[in-house]
Coordinates of C-alpha atoms in Angstrom, one line a residue:
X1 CA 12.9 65.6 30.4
X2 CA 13.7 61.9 31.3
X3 CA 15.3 61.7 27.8
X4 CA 17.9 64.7 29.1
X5 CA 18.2 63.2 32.2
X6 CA 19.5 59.7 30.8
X7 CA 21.4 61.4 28.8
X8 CA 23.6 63.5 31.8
X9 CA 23.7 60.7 33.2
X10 CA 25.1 58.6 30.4
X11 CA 27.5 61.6 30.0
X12 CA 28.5 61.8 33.7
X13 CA 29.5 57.8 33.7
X14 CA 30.9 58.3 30.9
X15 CA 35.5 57.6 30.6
X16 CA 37.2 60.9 29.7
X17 CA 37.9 61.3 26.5
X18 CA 41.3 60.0 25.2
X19 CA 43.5 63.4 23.7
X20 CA 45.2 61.6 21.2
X21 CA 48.6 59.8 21.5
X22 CA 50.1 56.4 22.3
X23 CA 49.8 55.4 26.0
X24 CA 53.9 54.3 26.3
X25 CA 54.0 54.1 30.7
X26 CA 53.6 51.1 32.8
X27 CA 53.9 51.4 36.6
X28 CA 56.7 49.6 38.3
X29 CA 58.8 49.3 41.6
X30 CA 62.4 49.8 41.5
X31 CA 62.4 48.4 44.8
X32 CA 60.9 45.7 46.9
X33 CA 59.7 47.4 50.1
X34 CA 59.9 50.9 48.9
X35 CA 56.7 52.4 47.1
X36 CA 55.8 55.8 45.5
X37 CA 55.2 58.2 48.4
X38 CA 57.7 57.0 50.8
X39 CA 61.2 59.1 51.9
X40 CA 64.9 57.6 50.4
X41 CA 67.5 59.3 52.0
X42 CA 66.8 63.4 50.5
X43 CA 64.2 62.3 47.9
X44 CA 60.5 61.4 48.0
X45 CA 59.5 58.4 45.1
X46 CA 56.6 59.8 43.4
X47 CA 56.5 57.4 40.7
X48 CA 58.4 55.0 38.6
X49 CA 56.9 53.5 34.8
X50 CA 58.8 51.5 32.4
X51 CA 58.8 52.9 28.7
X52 CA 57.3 50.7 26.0
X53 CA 55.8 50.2 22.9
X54 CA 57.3 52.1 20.1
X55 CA 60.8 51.3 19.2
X56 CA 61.7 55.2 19.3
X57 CA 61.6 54.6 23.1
X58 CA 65.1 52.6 23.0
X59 CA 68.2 55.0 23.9
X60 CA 66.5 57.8 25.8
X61 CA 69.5 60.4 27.0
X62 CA 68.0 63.6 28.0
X63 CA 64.6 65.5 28.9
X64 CA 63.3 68.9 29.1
X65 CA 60.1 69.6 30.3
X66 CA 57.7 72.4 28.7
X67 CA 55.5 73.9 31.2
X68 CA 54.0 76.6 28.5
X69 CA 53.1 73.7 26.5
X70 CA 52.8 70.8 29.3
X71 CA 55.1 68.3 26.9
X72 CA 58.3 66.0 28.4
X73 CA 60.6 66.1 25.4
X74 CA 62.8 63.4 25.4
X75 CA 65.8 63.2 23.2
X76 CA 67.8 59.7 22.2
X77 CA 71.4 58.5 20.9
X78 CA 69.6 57.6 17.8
X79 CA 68.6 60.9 16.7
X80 CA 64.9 60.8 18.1
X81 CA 63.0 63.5 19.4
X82 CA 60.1 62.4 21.5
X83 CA 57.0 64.4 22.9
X84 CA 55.6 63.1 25.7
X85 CA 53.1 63.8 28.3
X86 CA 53.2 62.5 31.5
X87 CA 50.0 61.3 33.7
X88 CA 49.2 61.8 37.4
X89 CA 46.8 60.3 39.6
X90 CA 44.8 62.6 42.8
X91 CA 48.1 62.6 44.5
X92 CA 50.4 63.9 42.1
X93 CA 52.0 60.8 42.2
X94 CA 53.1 59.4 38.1
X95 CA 50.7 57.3 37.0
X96 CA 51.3 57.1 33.1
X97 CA 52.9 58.3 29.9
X98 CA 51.3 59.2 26.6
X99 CA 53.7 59.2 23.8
X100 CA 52.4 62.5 21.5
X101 CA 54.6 62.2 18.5
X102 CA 58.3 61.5 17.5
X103 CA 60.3 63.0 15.0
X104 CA 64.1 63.3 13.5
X105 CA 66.7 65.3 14.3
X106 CA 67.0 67.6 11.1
X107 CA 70.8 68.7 9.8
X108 CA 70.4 72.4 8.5
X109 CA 69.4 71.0 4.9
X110 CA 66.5 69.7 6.6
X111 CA 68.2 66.1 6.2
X112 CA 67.8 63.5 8.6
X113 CA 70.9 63.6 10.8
X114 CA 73.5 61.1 9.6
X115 CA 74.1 58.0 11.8
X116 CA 77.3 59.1 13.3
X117 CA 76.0 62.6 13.9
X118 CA 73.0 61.5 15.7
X119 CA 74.2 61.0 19.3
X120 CA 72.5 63.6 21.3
X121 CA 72.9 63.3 25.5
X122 CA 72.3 66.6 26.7
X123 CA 68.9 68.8 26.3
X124 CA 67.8 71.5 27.9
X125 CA 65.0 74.0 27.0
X126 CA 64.6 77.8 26.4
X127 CA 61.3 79.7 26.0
X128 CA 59.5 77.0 27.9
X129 CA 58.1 78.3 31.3
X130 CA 57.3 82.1 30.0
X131 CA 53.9 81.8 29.8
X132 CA 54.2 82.3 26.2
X133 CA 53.5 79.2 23.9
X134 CA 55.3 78.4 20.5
X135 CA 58.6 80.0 21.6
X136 CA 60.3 77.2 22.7
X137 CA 63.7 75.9 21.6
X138 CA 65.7 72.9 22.7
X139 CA 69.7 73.0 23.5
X140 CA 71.2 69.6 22.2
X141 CA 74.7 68.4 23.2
X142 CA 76.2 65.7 20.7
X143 CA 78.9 63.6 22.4
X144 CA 81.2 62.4 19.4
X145 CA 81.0 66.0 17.6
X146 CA 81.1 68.0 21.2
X147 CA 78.8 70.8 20.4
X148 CA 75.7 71.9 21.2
X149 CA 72.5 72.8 18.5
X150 CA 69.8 74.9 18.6
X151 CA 66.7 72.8 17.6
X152 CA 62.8 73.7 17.5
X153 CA 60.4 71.1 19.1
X154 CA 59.6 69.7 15.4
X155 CA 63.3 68.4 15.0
X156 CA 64.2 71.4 12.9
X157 CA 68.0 72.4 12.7
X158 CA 68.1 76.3 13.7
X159 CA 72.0 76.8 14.4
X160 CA 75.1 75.8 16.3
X161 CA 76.0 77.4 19.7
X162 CA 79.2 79.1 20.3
X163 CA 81.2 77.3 22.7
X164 CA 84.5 78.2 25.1
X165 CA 87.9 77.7 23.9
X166 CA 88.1 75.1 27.4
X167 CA 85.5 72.9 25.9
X168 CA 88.0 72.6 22.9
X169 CA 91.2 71.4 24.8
X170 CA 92.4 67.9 23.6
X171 CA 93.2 67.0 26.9
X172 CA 89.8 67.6 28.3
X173 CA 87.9 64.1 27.3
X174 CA 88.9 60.9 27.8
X175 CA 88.0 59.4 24.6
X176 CA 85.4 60.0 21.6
X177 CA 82.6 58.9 22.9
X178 CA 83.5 60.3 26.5
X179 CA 82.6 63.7 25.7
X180 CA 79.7 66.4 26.3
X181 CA 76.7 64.3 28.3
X182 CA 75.4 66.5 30.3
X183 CA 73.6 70.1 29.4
X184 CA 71.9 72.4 32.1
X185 CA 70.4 75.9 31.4
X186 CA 71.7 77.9 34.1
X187 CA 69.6 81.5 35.3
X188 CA 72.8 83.7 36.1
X189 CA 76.2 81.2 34.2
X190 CA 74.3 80.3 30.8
X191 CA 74.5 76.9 29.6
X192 CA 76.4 74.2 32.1
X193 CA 78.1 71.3 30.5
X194 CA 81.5 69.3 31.0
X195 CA 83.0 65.6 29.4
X196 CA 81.4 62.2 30.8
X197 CA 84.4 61.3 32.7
X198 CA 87.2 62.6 34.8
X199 CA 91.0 62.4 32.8
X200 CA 92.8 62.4 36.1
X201 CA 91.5 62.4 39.9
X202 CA 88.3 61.2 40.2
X203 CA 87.6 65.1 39.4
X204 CA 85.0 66.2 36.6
X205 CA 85.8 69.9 34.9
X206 CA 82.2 71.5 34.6
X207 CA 82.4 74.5 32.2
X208 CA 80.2 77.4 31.8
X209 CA 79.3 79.5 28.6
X210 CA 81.9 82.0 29.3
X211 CA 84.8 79.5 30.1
X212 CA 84.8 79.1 34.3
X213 CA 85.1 76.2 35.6
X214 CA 84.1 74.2 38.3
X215 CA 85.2 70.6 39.8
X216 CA 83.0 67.7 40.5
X217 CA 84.2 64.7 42.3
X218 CA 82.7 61.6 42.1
X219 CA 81.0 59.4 44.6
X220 CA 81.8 56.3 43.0
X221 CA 85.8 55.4 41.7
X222 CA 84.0 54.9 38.3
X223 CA 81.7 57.5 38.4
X224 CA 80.2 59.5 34.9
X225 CA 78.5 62.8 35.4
X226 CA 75.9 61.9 32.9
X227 CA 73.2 64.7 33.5
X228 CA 72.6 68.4 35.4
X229 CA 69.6 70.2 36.2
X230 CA 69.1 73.4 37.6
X231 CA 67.3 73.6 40.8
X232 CA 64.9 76.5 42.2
X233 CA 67.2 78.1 44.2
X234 CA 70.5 78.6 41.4
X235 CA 72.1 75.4 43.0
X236 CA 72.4 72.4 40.2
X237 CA 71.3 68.6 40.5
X238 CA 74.1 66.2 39.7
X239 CA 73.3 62.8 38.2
X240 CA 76.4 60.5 38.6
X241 CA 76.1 57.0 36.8
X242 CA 78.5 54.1 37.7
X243 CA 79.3 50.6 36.1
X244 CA 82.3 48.9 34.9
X245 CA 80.8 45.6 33.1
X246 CA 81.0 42.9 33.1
X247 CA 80.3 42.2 36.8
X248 CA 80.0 45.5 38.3
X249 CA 76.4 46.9 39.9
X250 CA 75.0 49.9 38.9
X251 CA 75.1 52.6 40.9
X252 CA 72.9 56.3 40.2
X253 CA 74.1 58.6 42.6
X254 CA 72.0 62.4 42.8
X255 CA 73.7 65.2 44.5
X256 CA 73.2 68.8 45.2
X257 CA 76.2 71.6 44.0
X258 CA 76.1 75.2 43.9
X259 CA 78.3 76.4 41.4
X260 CA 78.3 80.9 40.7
X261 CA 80.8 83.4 39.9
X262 CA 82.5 83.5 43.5
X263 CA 83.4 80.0 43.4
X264 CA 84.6 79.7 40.1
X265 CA 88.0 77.5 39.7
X266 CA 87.6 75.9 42.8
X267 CA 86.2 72.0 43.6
X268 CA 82.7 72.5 44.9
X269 CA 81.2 70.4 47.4
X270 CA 78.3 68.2 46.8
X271 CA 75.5 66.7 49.4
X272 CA 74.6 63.4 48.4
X273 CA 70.9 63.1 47.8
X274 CA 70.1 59.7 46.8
X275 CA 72.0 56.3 46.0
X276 CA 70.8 53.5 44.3
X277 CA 73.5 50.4 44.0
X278 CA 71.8 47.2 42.2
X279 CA 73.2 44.9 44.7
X280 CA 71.3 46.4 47.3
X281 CA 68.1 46.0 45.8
X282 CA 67.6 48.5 43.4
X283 CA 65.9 47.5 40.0
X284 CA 67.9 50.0 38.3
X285 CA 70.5 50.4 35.1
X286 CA 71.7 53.0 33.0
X287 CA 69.6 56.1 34.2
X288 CA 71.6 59.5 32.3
X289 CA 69.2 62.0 31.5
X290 CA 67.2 64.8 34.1
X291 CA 64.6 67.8 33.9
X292 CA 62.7 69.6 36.3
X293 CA 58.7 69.7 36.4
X294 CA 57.5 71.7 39.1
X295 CA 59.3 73.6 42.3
X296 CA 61.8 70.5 42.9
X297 CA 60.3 67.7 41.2
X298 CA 62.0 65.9 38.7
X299 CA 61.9 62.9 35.8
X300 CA 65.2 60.9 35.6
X301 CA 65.3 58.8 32.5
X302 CA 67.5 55.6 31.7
X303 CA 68.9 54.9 28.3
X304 CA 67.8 51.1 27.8
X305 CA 71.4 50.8 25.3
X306 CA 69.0 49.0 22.8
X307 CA 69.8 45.9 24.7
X308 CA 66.7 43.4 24.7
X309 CA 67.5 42.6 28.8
X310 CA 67.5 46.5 29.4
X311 CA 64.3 48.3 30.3
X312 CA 63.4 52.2 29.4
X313 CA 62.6 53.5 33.2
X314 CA 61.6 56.9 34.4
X315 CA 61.4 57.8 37.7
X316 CA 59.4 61.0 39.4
X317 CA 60.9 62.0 42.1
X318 CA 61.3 65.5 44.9
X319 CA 64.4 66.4 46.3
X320 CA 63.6 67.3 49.9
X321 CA 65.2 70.4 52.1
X322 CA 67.6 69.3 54.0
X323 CA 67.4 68.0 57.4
X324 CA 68.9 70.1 60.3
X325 CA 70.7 68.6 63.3
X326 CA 69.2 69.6 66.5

């Protein structure tokens, strides 16, 4: 008996078990004087890590997040395709990351993607939150070839996606590498995309599966849509990245549109949720990738460039509902 004893004991005292993986996330503040928990503007801070430790981590541009399966994908400009799993402490709050596995992006020969095809932005997932697990599939946008892939979470190729004739106009993108950033999976419109930055106007077309359009306007003169994320409720979560170098700040702007078939063609209107200018404090840089965990929680993800003064950040976050004047 005292022999069991010692040994429930032992057992009870005992650190949980590690479940495999590479432990990638160290906690950080991106901002003196504001700390996980506390209310910016229509967010709650629930976390913020930097990325580190395995060089596939460099030039992060998109997630998707797999409830079925409980993985963060994460998908880079160099072709990577990351599982991750994120880590939270009693509160809910982020308190880690756990890098799972990394593979290639595969061309249909089952061929590591060639350098100049391998700059994905966009993801989005399908089959994740059905309650069914091994049916996922991940939508990829590739800025210089502007088209989108279907891919399985191994990195296999499994075919192109057919795209509107507006996503093919000449006039539509700014330059080569100005093209399709952003990818959202939208309930009722299909896939959401639309080029990096506005020709004309300050004004953003973003273009639906079956050709509508929408406008976005920036926040910032040299704003980028760089992300989109749909939100509970059919509206979609903007993410608006600005900087001129070499002396400009960064600013990462998130706002709220609602974009559906009756307003199609029109510019819609977008409530600014958060702000974040590096001259006011903010420890940020080039954050360009979104995806939704849980009711309206989200990751935000920044794309380090490969640039040794650049840090890998992600930030946890929960857009708040919106505060009514009495």
């Amino acid at each position: 008996m005292l022999r069991l004893l010692l040994a429930l004991l032992i057992l009870a005292t005992s650190p949980p078990a590690r479940t495999g993986g590479q432990e990638v996330g160290t906690v950080t503040r991106l901002a003196s004087g504001w700390d996980s928990g506390d209310r910016y503007m229509g967010i709650r801070l629930l976390g913020s890590l930097v990325l580190s430790g395995d060089e596939r981590l460099a030039e992060l541009s998109d997630l998707a997040w797999d409830r079925d399966e409980g993985i963060l994908y994460a998908v880079s400009d160099r072709g990577w395709l990351l599982h991750l799993r994120p880590q939270f402490d009693y509160q809910g709050r982020l308190s880690g990351m756990v890098l799972l596995r990394g593979m290639p992006l595969l061309d249909r020969k089952g061929r590591r993607l060639k350098k100049w095809q391998r700059d994905a932005e966009g993801m989005a997932a399908t089959g994740a939150d059905n309650g069914i697990r091994g049916d996922t599939r991940l939508l990829i946008s590739f800025e210089g070839r502007n088209q989108v892939d279907l891919y399985d979470p191994d990195g296999s190729f499994q075919g192109s996606v057919a795209l509107p004739d507006a996503l093919r106009e000449p006039g539509l993108y700014r330059g080569r590498n100005k093209g399709l950033e952003a990818l959202a999976l939208h309930p009722r419109l299909g896939l959401l995309t639309g080029p990096e930055l506005p020709v004309r106007d300050h004004s953003i077309p973003i273009i639906d599966q079956s050709g509508r359009r929408w406008r976005y306007r920036t926040f910032e003169p040299d704003g980028a849509l760089v992300a989109l994320e749909t939100m509970p409720d059919g509206a979609v979560l903007v993410l608006e990245r600005a900087f001129t170098p070499p002396f400009s700040p960064w600013v990462i702007t998130l706002s709220r549109i609602a974009p559906d078939e009756a307003n199609a063609g029109t510019e819609l209107p977008a409530r600014l949720l958060a702000r974040f200018d590096s001259t006011e404090g903010w420890r940020v840089n080039n954050f360009e990738g979104l995806a939704r965990h849980r009711g309206n929680r989200y990751f935000m993800v920044s794309d380090d460039g490969g640039h040794p003064l650049l840090e890998t950040q992600l930030l946890y976050f929960e857009v708040l509902p919106e505060r009514r004047s009495q």
